[in-house]
Coordinates of C-alpha atoms in Angstrom, one line a residue:
M54 CA -10.0 -15.7 -40.9
A55 CA -6.3 -16.2 -40.3
Q56 CA -5.1 -15.2 -36.8
V57 CA -2.8 -12.2 -36.9
K58 CA 0.5 -13.1 -35.3
T59 CA 2.4 -10.8 -33.1
G60 CA 6.0 -9.8 -33.8
W61 CA 7.7 -12.4 -31.6
E62 CA 5.5 -15.2 -33.0
A63 CA 6.3 -14.2 -36.6
R64 CA 10.1 -14.2 -35.8
L65 CA 9.9 -17.6 -34.1
L66 CA 7.9 -19.1 -37.0
A67 CA 10.5 -17.7 -39.5
Q68 CA 13.3 -19.2 -37.5
L69 CA 11.5 -22.6 -37.4
E70 CA 11.0 -22.5 -41.2
Q71 CA 14.6 -21.7 -41.8
R72 CA 15.6 -24.6 -39.6
E73 CA 13.3 -26.9 -41.6
V74 CA 15.0 -25.7 -44.9
R75 CA 18.5 -26.4 -43.4
V76 CA 17.5 -29.8 -42.1
A77 CA 16.1 -30.7 -45.6
T78 CA 19.4 -29.5 -47.2
V79 CA 21.5 -31.7 -44.9
A80 CA 19.2 -34.6 -45.6
K81 CA 19.8 -34.2 -49.3
V82 CA 23.5 -34.0 -48.8
I83 CA 23.4 -37.2 -46.7
Q84 CA 21.4 -39.0 -49.4
S85 CA 23.9 -37.7 -52.1
Y86 CA 26.8 -38.9 -49.9
N87 CA 25.2 -42.4 -49.6
R88 CA 24.6 -42.6 -53.4
L89 CA 28.2 -41.5 -54.0
A90 CA 29.6 -44.0 -51.6
G91 CA 27.6 -46.8 -53.4
K92 CA 28.9 -45.7 -56.8
V93 CA 32.5 -45.6 -55.5
G94 CA 32.0 -49.2 -54.3
E95 CA 30.7 -50.2 -57.7
F96 CA 33.7 -48.5 -59.3
A97 CA 36.1 -50.3 -57.0
N98 CA 34.5 -53.6 -57.8
H99 CA 34.7 -52.9 -61.6
S100 CA 38.3 -51.8 -61.2
R101 CA 39.2 -55.1 -59.5
E102 CA 37.4 -57.0 -62.3
V103 CA 39.3 -54.9 -65.0
E104 CA 42.6 -55.7 -63.2
A105 CA 41.8 -59.4 -63.1
R106 CA 40.8 -59.3 -66.8
S107 CA 44.1 -57.5 -67.6
R108 CA 46.1 -60.1 -65.8
E109 CA 44.2 -62.9 -67.7
L110 CA 44.9 -61.1 -71.0
Q111 CA 48.5 -60.6 -70.1
G112 CA 48.8 -64.3 -69.3
E113 CA 47.0 -65.2 -72.6
H114 CA 49.3 -62.8 -74.5
E115 CA 52.4 -64.5 -73.0
R116 CA 51.1 -67.9 -73.9
M117 CA 50.3 -66.9 -77.4
F118 CA 53.7 -65.3 -77.8
E119 CA 55.4 -68.5 -76.7
N120 CA 53.3 -70.5 -79.1
Y121 CA 54.2 -68.2 -81.9
Q122 CA 57.9 -68.5 -81.2
H123 CA 57.6 -72.3 -81.0
G124 CA 55.6 -72.4 -84.2
V125 CA 58.1 -70.4 -86.2
G126 CA 61.0 -72.5 -85.1
I127 CA 59.4 -75.8 -85.8
G128 CA 56.8 -75.7 -88.5
G129 CA 57.7 -72.6 -90.7
G130 CA 55.6 -72.5 -93.9
A131 CA 52.6 -70.5 -95.1
G132 CA 50.2 -72.0 -92.5
N133 CA 52.4 -71.0 -89.7
V134 CA 52.8 -67.5 -91.1
R135 CA 49.0 -67.2 -91.4
G136 CA 48.6 -68.3 -87.8
T137 CA 51.2 -66.0 -86.6
T138 CA 49.5 -63.1 -88.3
L139 CA 46.2 -63.9 -86.6
A140 CA 48.0 -64.2 -83.3
Q141 CA 49.7 -60.9 -83.7
Q142 CA 46.4 -59.2 -84.6
R143 CA 44.9 -60.8 -81.5
I144 CA 47.8 -59.6 -79.4
N145 CA 47.4 -56.1 -80.7
D146 CA 43.7 -56.1 -80.0
L147 CA 44.4 -57.3 -76.5
E148 CA 47.1 -54.7 -75.9
R149 CA 44.7 -52.0 -77.1
E150 CA 42.0 -53.4 -74.8
V151 CA 44.5 -53.4 -71.9
E152 CA 45.4 -49.8 -72.6
A153 CA 41.8 -48.9 -72.7
L154 CA 41.2 -50.6 -69.4
K155 CA 44.2 -48.9 -67.9
E156 CA 42.9 -45.5 -69.0
E157 CA 39.5 -46.4 -67.6
R158 CA 41.1 -47.4 -64.4
S159 CA 43.0 -44.1 -64.2
A160 CA 39.7 -42.3 -64.9
L161 CA 38.1 -44.3 -62.1
Y162 CA 41.0 -43.4 -59.7
R163 CA 40.6 -39.8 -60.6
T164 CA 36.8 -40.0 -60.1
Q165 CA 37.4 -41.8 -56.8
G166 CA 39.8 -39.0 -55.6
T167 CA 37.4 -36.3 -56.7
N168 CA 34.5 -38.1 -54.9
A169 CA 36.7 -38.5 -51.8
Q170 CA 37.4 -34.8 -51.8
R171 CA 33.8 -34.0 -52.2
L172 CA 33.0 -36.4 -49.4
L173 CA 35.4 -34.6 -47.1
D174 CA 33.9 -31.2 -48.2
L175 CA 30.4 -32.6 -47.5
S176 CA 31.6 -33.9 -44.1
D177 CA 33.0 -30.5 -43.2
K178 CA 29.8 -28.8 -44.4
M179 CA 27.7 -31.3 -42.5
R180 CA 29.7 -30.6 -39.3
E181 CA 29.2 -26.9 -39.8
N182 CA 25.4 -27.5 -40.4
D183 CA 25.3 -29.6 -37.2
E184 CA 27.0 -26.8 -35.2
R185 CA 24.7 -24.2 -36.7
L186 CA 21.7 -26.5 -36.0
R187 CA 22.8 -26.9 -32.3
Q188 CA 23.2 -23.1 -32.0
Q189 CA 19.7 -22.6 -33.5
E190 CA 18.3 -25.2 -31.1
L191 CA 19.9 -23.3 -28.2
E192 CA 18.4 -20.1 -29.6
I193 CA 15.0 -21.7 -29.9
S194 CA 15.3 -22.9 -26.3
D195 CA 16.2 -19.4 -25.2
S196 CA 13.3 -18.1 -27.3
H197 CA 10.9 -20.5 -25.5
E198 CA 12.2 -19.3 -22.1
A199 CA 11.9 -15.7 -23.1
L200 CA 8.4 -16.5 -24.4
R201 CA 7.5 -18.1 -21.1
R202 CA 8.7 -15.0 -19.2
T203 CA 6.9 -12.7 -21.6
N204 CA 3.7 -14.6 -21.1
N205 CA 4.1 -14.4 -17.3
K206 CA 4.7 -10.7 -17.6
I207 CA 1.7 -10.3 -19.9
N208 CA -0.5 -12.2 -17.3
D209 CA 0.9 -10.0 -14.5
L210 CA 0.2 -6.8 -16.5
Q211 CA -3.3 -8.0 -17.3
D212 CA -3.9 -8.6 -13.6
T213 CA -2.5 -5.1 -12.8
L214 CA -4.7 -3.7 -15.6
K215 CA -7.8 -5.3 -14.1
E216 CA -6.9 -3.8 -10.7
K217 CA -6.3 -0.4 -12.3
D218 CA -9.6 -0.6 -14.1
G219 CA -11.3 -1.4 -10.8
T220 CA -9.6 1.5 -9.1
I221 CA -10.5 3.8 -12.0
Q222 CA -14.1 2.7 -11.7
I223 CA -14.1 3.4 -7.9
L224 CA -12.6 6.8 -8.5
Q225 CA -15.1 7.6 -11.2
D226 CA -17.9 6.6 -8.8
E227 CA -16.4 8.8 -6.1
M228 CA -16.0 11.6 -8.5
S229 CA -19.6 11.3 -9.6
A230 CA -20.7 11.3 -5.9
L231 CA -18.5 14.3 -5.2
Q232 CA -19.9 16.2 -8.2
L233 CA -23.4 15.5 -6.9
E234 CA -22.3 16.5 -3.5
I235 CA -20.8 19.8 -4.8
V236 CA -24.1 20.6 -6.5
Q237 CA -26.0 19.9 -3.2
I238 CA -23.4 22.0 -1.3
E239 CA -23.8 24.9 -3.7
E240 CA -27.6 24.8 -3.2
R241 CA -27.1 24.5 0.5
C242 CA -24.7 27.5 0.5
G243 CA -27.3 29.6 -1.2
R244 CA -29.9 28.7 1.5
L245 CA -27.4 29.1 4.3
Q246 CA -26.4 32.6 3.0
V247 CA -30.1 33.6 3.2
E248 CA -30.4 32.1 6.7
N249 CA -27.1 33.7 7.7
D250 CA -28.3 37.1 6.8
D251 CA -31.4 36.6 8.8
L252 CA -29.4 35.2 11.7
V253 CA -27.1 38.2 11.7
K254 CA -30.0 40.5 11.9
R255 CA -31.5 38.5 14.7
W256 CA -28.2 38.2 16.5
L257 CA -27.6 41.9 16.4
K258 CA -31.1 42.5 17.8
K259 CA -30.5 39.9 20.5
M260 CA -27.1 41.4 21.4
N261 CA -28.6 44.8 21.8
E262 CA -31.3 43.3 24.1
E263 CA -28.6 41.4 26.1
A264 CA -26.5 44.6 26.4
E265 CA -29.5 46.4 27.8
K266 CA -30.1 43.6 30.3
V267 CA -26.5 43.5 31.3
N268 CA -26.5 47.2 31.9
E269 CA -29.6 46.8 34.1
V270 CA -28.0 43.9 36.1
T271 CA -24.8 45.8 36.5
H272 CA -26.6 48.7 37.9
E273 CA -28.5 46.5 40.3
L274 CA -25.4 44.7 41.4
E275 CA -23.6 48.0 42.0
Q276 CA -26.4 49.1 44.2
I277 CA -26.4 45.7 46.1
R278 CA -22.6 45.9 46.5
R279 CA -22.9 49.4 48.0
K280 CA -25.5 48.2 50.4
S281 CA -23.5 45.1 51.3
A282 CA -20.3 47.1 51.8
A283 CA -22.2 49.4 54.1
L284 CA -23.5 46.4 56.1
S285 CA -20.3 44.2 56.1
P286 CA -17.1 45.1 54.1
Q287 CA -15.8 41.6 54.5
M288 CA -18.9 40.0 53.1
G289 CA -18.9 42.2 50.1
T290 CA -15.3 41.4 49.3
A291 CA -15.9 37.6 49.5
M292 CA -19.0 37.7 47.3
F293 CA -17.3 39.5 44.4
E294 CA -13.9 37.8 44.4
D295 CA -13.9 36.1 40.9
D296 CA -11.2 33.5 41.5
R297 CA -13.0 32.0 44.5
F298 CA -16.4 31.8 42.8
F299 CA -18.3 34.1 45.3
G300 CA -16.4 32.8 48.3
L301 CA -17.5 29.1 47.9
S302 CA -15.3 26.5 49.5
P303 CA -14.1 23.5 47.3
M304 CA -16.8 21.2 48.8
S305 CA -19.6 23.7 48.1
A306 CA -18.2 24.1 44.6
Q307 CA -18.3 20.3 44.2
N308 CA -21.9 20.2 45.3
G309 CA -22.7 22.9 42.7
G310 CA -20.7 21.4 39.8
S311 CA -17.2 21.7 38.2
V312 CA -14.6 24.3 39.2
A313 CA -11.8 25.8 37.3
P314 CA -8.5 24.5 38.7
R315 CA -6.1 27.0 40.3
S316 CA -2.8 25.3 40.7
A317 CA -0.9 22.0 40.4
V318 CA -1.2 19.7 43.4
G319 CA 0.7 16.7 42.1
K320 CA 2.7 15.2 39.3
I321 CA 2.9 11.7 37.7
D322 CA 6.1 10.7 35.9
A323 CA 5.0 8.5 32.9
R324 CA 8.6 7.6 32.1
M325 CA 8.2 8.1 28.4
E326 CA 10.2 10.2 26.0
E327 CA 7.1 11.7 24.4
L328 CA 3.4 11.6 25.5
H329 CA 0.5 11.7 23.0
S330 CA -2.7 10.9 24.9
I331 CA -4.2 10.3 28.3
A332 CA -7.6 8.7 29.4
L333 CA -9.5 8.5 32.7
S334 CA -11.9 5.8 33.7
R335 CA -15.4 6.9 34.4
N336 CA -15.0 6.4 38.1
G337 CA -11.8 8.5 38.1
E338 CA -9.6 5.7 39.6
L339 CA -7.5 4.7 36.6
L340 CA -5.3 6.9 34.3
A341 CA -4.0 5.5 31.0
V342 CA -1.1 7.0 29.2
G343 CA 0.1 6.5 25.5
G344 CA 3.0 8.0 23.7
H345 CA 6.0 7.4 21.5
S346 CA 6.7 4.1 23.4
T347 CA 5.1 0.9 22.3
T348 CA 3.8 0.3 25.8
V349 CA 0.6 1.7 27.3
K350 CA 0.9 2.5 31.0
V351 CA -2.0 2.5 33.5
F352 CA -1.6 4.4 36.8
D353 CA -3.7 4.9 40.0
A354 CA -5.1 8.3 39.3
A355 CA -5.1 9.3 43.0
T356 CA -1.6 8.1 44.0
G357 CA 0.2 8.0 40.7
D358 CA 1.3 4.4 41.4
S359 CA 1.9 2.2 38.3
I360 CA -0.6 -0.6 37.9
Y361 CA 0.0 -2.1 34.4
S362 CA 2.4 -1.8 31.5
L363 CA 0.4 -3.1 28.6
T364 CA 2.4 -4.5 25.7
G365 CA 1.5 -5.6 22.2
C366 CA 1.9 -2.5 20.0
L367 CA 4.8 -2.6 17.4
K368 CA 5.0 1.2 17.1
G369 CA 4.0 4.3 19.1
V370 CA 0.5 4.9 20.5
N371 CA -1.4 7.9 19.2
H372 CA -4.6 7.7 21.3
V373 CA -5.9 5.8 24.4
E374 CA -9.5 5.3 25.6
I375 CA -11.1 3.5 28.6
S376 CA -14.5 2.0 28.2
T377 CA -17.4 3.5 30.2
D378 CA -17.6 0.5 32.5
G379 CA -13.9 0.6 33.1
S380 CA -13.3 -3.0 32.0
M381 CA -11.4 -2.4 28.7
L382 CA -8.6 -0.2 27.4
L383 CA -8.3 0.7 23.7
A384 CA -5.2 2.0 22.0
A385 CA -4.6 3.4 18.4
S386 CA -1.1 2.6 17.2
S387 CA 1.1 3.7 14.3
D388 CA 1.5 0.1 13.4
N389 CA -1.9 0.3 11.5
T390 CA -3.7 -1.6 14.3
A391 CA -5.9 -0.8 17.3
R392 CA -5.7 -3.1 20.3
I393 CA -7.9 -3.9 23.3
W394 CA -6.8 -5.0 26.8
K395 CA -8.8 -6.3 29.7
L396 CA -8.2 -4.1 32.7
D397 CA -9.1 -6.7 35.3
T398 CA -6.2 -8.9 34.3
G399 CA -4.0 -6.5 32.2
R400 CA -4.0 -9.1 29.3
H401 CA -4.2 -8.3 25.6
W402 CA -7.7 -9.3 24.3
K403 CA -8.3 -8.2 20.7
S404 CA -6.3 -6.8 17.8
L405 CA -8.3 -4.8 15.2
S406 CA -6.3 -5.1 12.0
G407 CA -7.5 -3.9 8.6
H408 CA -6.2 -0.4 8.1
I409 CA -3.3 0.3 5.6
G410 CA -2.1 3.4 7.4
S411 CA -1.3 4.6 10.9
V412 CA -4.4 4.5 13.2
V413 CA -4.8 8.1 14.5
T414 CA -7.6 7.7 17.0
A415 CA -10.0 5.1 18.4
K416 CA -13.2 5.3 20.4
F417 CA -15.6 3.0 22.3
S418 CA -19.3 3.5 21.9
T419 CA -20.9 4.3 25.3
D420 CA -22.1 0.7 25.7
A421 CA -18.7 -0.6 24.4
S422 CA -20.4 -2.9 21.8
R423 CA -18.6 -1.0 19.0
V424 CA -15.2 0.4 18.4
F425 CA -14.6 3.3 15.9
T426 CA -11.1 3.8 14.4
Y427 CA -9.7 6.4 12.0
S428 CA -6.5 5.9 10.0
Q429 CA -4.3 7.9 7.7
D430 CA -5.7 5.7 4.9
R431 CA -8.7 8.1 5.1
T432 CA -11.2 5.5 6.3
V433 CA -13.3 5.2 9.5
K434 CA -13.8 1.5 10.4
V435 CA -16.6 0.3 12.7
W436 CA -15.7 -2.9 14.6
D437 CA -17.8 -5.4 16.5
T438 CA -16.0 -5.4 19.9
Q439 CA -16.8 -9.0 20.9
R440 CA -15.8 -10.6 17.6
G441 CA -13.1 -8.1 16.7
L442 CA -14.4 -7.9 13.1
C443 CA -14.8 -4.9 10.9
I444 CA -18.5 -4.5 10.1
K445 CA -18.4 -1.2 8.2
T446 CA -15.9 1.1 6.4
L447 CA -16.6 4.8 5.8
F448 CA -14.5 6.8 3.3
T449 CA -14.0 10.3 4.6
V450 CA -12.3 11.7 1.5
S451 CA -10.7 14.5 3.6
S452 CA -8.0 13.6 6.2
C453 CA -9.4 13.3 9.7
H454 CA -7.8 14.1 13.1
D455 CA -10.3 13.0 15.7
I456 CA -13.6 11.1 16.1
D457 CA -16.3 10.9 18.8
V458 CA -19.7 9.2 19.3
L459 CA -23.0 11.1 19.7
D460 CA -25.1 8.3 21.3
S461 CA -24.7 5.2 23.5
A462 CA -24.8 2.7 20.6
G463 CA -22.5 4.8 18.4
S464 CA -25.1 5.0 15.6
R465 CA -24.0 8.6 14.9
I466 CA -20.4 9.7 15.0
V467 CA -18.7 13.1 14.4
T468 CA -15.3 13.6 12.7
A469 CA -12.8 16.5 12.7
H470 CA -11.1 17.2 9.3
M471 CA -8.2 19.0 7.7
D472 CA -10.5 20.9 5.4
N473 CA -11.7 23.0 8.3
S474 CA -14.9 21.0 8.6
I475 CA -16.7 18.6 10.9
R476 CA -19.0 15.9 9.6
V477 CA -21.7 13.7 11.2
W478 CA -22.1 10.2 9.9
D479 CA -24.6 7.3 10.2
S480 CA -22.2 4.5 11.3
A481 CA -24.6 1.7 10.2
S482 CA -25.1 2.9 6.6
G483 CA -21.9 4.9 6.2
K484 CA -24.0 7.8 5.0
K485 CA -22.9 11.4 5.8
L486 CA -25.7 13.1 7.6
R487 CA -24.4 16.7 8.0
E488 CA -21.2 18.7 7.6
A489 CA -20.2 22.3 8.3
T490 CA -17.1 24.3 7.8
I491 CA -16.8 26.2 11.1
H492 CA -13.1 27.1 11.3
K493 CA -10.6 29.0 9.2
E494 CA -8.0 26.2 9.6
Q495 CA -8.0 22.5 10.2
V496 CA -10.0 21.0 13.0
M497 CA -7.9 19.0 15.4
S498 CA -10.3 17.5 17.9
V499 CA -14.0 17.0 18.6
C500 CA -15.4 16.3 22.1
A501 CA -19.2 15.5 22.5
N502 CA -21.0 16.0 25.8
R503 CA -22.5 12.9 27.4
S504 CA -25.9 13.5 25.9
G505 CA -24.5 13.9 22.4
T506 CA -26.3 17.2 21.9
R507 CA -23.3 19.5 21.8
I508 CA -19.8 19.2 20.3
L509 CA -16.6 21.1 21.4
T510 CA -14.1 21.6 18.6
N511 CA -10.5 22.7 18.7
S512 CA -8.7 24.2 15.6
C513 CA -5.3 25.4 14.4
D514 CA -6.9 28.8 14.0
G515 CA -6.6 29.2 17.8
T516 CA -10.3 29.0 18.6
L517 CA -12.5 26.5 20.4
K518 CA -16.2 26.4 19.3
L519 CA -19.2 24.9 20.9
V520 CA -21.5 23.5 18.2
D521 CA -25.1 22.2 18.3
A522 CA -24.9 18.6 17.2
S523 CA -28.3 18.5 15.5
T524 CA -27.7 21.6 13.3
L525 CA -23.9 22.1 13.5
D526 CA -24.6 25.8 14.3
V527 CA -21.9 27.5 16.4
L528 CA -23.2 28.4 19.9
T529 CA -20.0 29.8 21.5
V530 CA -16.6 30.9 20.3
M531 CA -13.6 30.7 22.7
S532 CA -10.2 32.2 22.1
A533 CA -7.3 33.8 24.0
A534 CA -4.2 35.8 23.2
G535 CA -1.2 33.5 23.0
Y536 CA -3.2 30.3 22.7
R537 CA -1.9 28.0 20.0
P538 CA -2.5 24.2 19.9
S539 CA 0.6 22.1 20.2
R540 CA 0.1 19.3 17.7
N541 CA -2.3 18.0 15.0
W542 CA -4.2 15.9 17.6
A543 CA -4.2 18.3 20.5
R544 CA -7.5 17.7 22.2
A545 CA -9.9 20.0 24.0
S546 CA -12.3 18.7 26.7
L547 CA -15.5 19.8 28.4
S548 CA -16.0 19.7 32.2
P549 CA -18.6 17.1 33.4
D550 CA -21.3 19.8 33.9
E551 CA -20.4 21.5 30.6
R552 CA -19.6 24.8 32.4
F553 CA -16.0 24.9 31.3
A554 CA -13.9 24.1 28.2
M555 CA -10.1 23.4 28.5
A556 CA -7.2 23.0 26.1
G557 CA -3.4 23.1 26.2
S558 CA -1.1 25.3 24.2
I559 CA 2.3 24.9 22.6
D560 CA 3.8 27.4 25.2
G561 CA 3.0 24.9 28.0
K562 CA 0.0 26.9 29.3
L563 CA -3.4 25.4 30.1
Y564 CA -6.4 27.6 29.1
I565 CA -9.9 27.4 30.6
W566 CA -12.9 29.1 29.2
D567 CA -16.5 29.7 30.4
V568 CA -18.6 27.7 27.9
N569 CA -21.7 29.9 28.2
S570 CA -20.0 33.3 27.7
G571 CA -16.9 32.2 25.8
D572 CA -14.7 34.3 28.2
L573 CA -11.3 33.1 29.3
V574 CA -11.5 32.2 33.0
R575 CA -7.8 31.7 33.5
S576 CA -4.6 30.4 32.0
L577 CA -2.2 28.3 34.1
D578 CA 1.5 28.3 33.2
I579 CA 2.5 25.0 34.8
H580 CA 4.2 23.0 32.0
K581 CA 7.7 23.1 30.6
S582 CA 6.8 21.7 27.2
P583 CA 3.8 21.8 24.9
V584 CA 0.5 20.4 26.3
C585 CA -0.8 17.4 24.3
D586 CA -3.9 16.4 26.3
A587 CA -6.0 17.6 29.3
L588 CA -9.0 15.9 31.0
W589 CA -11.4 16.6 33.9
D590 CA -12.0 13.9 36.5
P591 CA -15.7 12.8 36.9
T592 CA -16.3 15.0 39.9
G593 CA -15.2 18.2 38.0
M594 CA -12.9 19.1 40.9
R595 CA -9.6 17.9 39.5
V596 CA -7.8 18.1 36.1
Y597 CA -5.1 15.9 34.6
S598 CA -2.9 17.7 32.1
A599 CA -0.2 15.9 30.0
E600 CA 2.8 17.7 28.6
K601 CA 4.7 16.3 25.6
S602 CA 7.8 15.5 27.7
R603 CA 7.0 12.8 30.2
Y604 CA 4.9 14.4 32.9
I605 CA 1.2 14.5 33.8
M606 CA 0.2 17.4 36.1
I607 CA -2.7 17.0 38.6
L608 CA -4.5 20.4 39.1
Q609 CA -7.1 21.4 41.6

């Protein structure tokens, strides 16, 4: 079967065939010219022979005429007359032959002139054909170059098409997975609706029972207060003063657990235009600060003295983290990279490159053997800390704001998402274990307790929720009038003993809640700009609160 030629191939073939026809025509013209030149040469030789013959005949004619005259004058008579007649006839024949040769010579001259003109015309035509042939060769050369570029473009388009086919296949696989997931979610929603109805009934029953118990306790406390007031008015006042936690001194509160801070006792100037994140070492000695600057700063948490200015990031820092043993500092940067520094020397150690979007957050596992990073490319990457290599990539589908680990090895992680949900993942297999939509607006942060059994969430809907990590059931809801998070990555934190939850607001206030009851303990108006991050120190006696514009407040 003949191969079907494309348009440009057919045009090129037609041009080549036309060129062959023109070349053949020129070759015929050249052959005709050569034949004509040979014939002209032959005519010239014949003309020269005719002229020579004419001169011979002319000479013979003259000799015969002289003989005739000589014969008439000397001999006379009939014999001479007869000879003269023959001579005259011979002369006439020779004259006719000379005339014929002259006419033939004239014809040859005319033919030679005609052939010369034809030769000139053929020469002009040949020059025109040569010029046309040169132009066609240039066109063919241009066509070859265009063909080469077209072939390169075709190859590029074929490569692009292969990439698109691969992307389409991935999207189809993801769509199939999502459709299956939707079916499972619908089934789960049906089961959850039934469970929710049952839980509401049980909750109402439980609340009624708790209300009765509270009434009984309130009645008993009122009786105790009256008896205490009768015995010692001062003692009664101290025991029921809420802000002083039943009159305990700071040291006694420390022995009993964390306390809610009352006021600012110090301030650290980070010397950055904009702060994004702070981190404390587990022993409470080091405070790391990251922000709009490309430098991560490390301070003495007690004195506020600067210890290190860690460089290496090419853009701003979104999140900082210190390993549990205090030996390493991790920073997530907008330059699509996370970096690790050694805190004993202040030297850069590892660069974790592989994301194609800004890295939003980064976390160490408790044993620091793994690093978890999330990027705006909607992937969570799991890294081997020692080798600095990515060992697993998780596709989160929905954009994520924060990440935390639920066990020491980091085998389970939790993520906070823009679709109002949190998700728990198996970091080894990349499989999603659980998910729950627990807020009305996007979830900005997740904070797991040290045992990984509870998760504190913070949302744009103005609420904090304490969630059971195994079931993702909401245990406590915390909110306050006027509380509104300051940014998409504003983080909430738990006190070391899990008694209190804390988060900063866009109005510069720091809000502290009782985790068990969900009640607001107090709000502290201590900042002049939105609060971006707040942490408890390991003792639970001190709080570090960072505002967007430069300063970290120390509260106690």
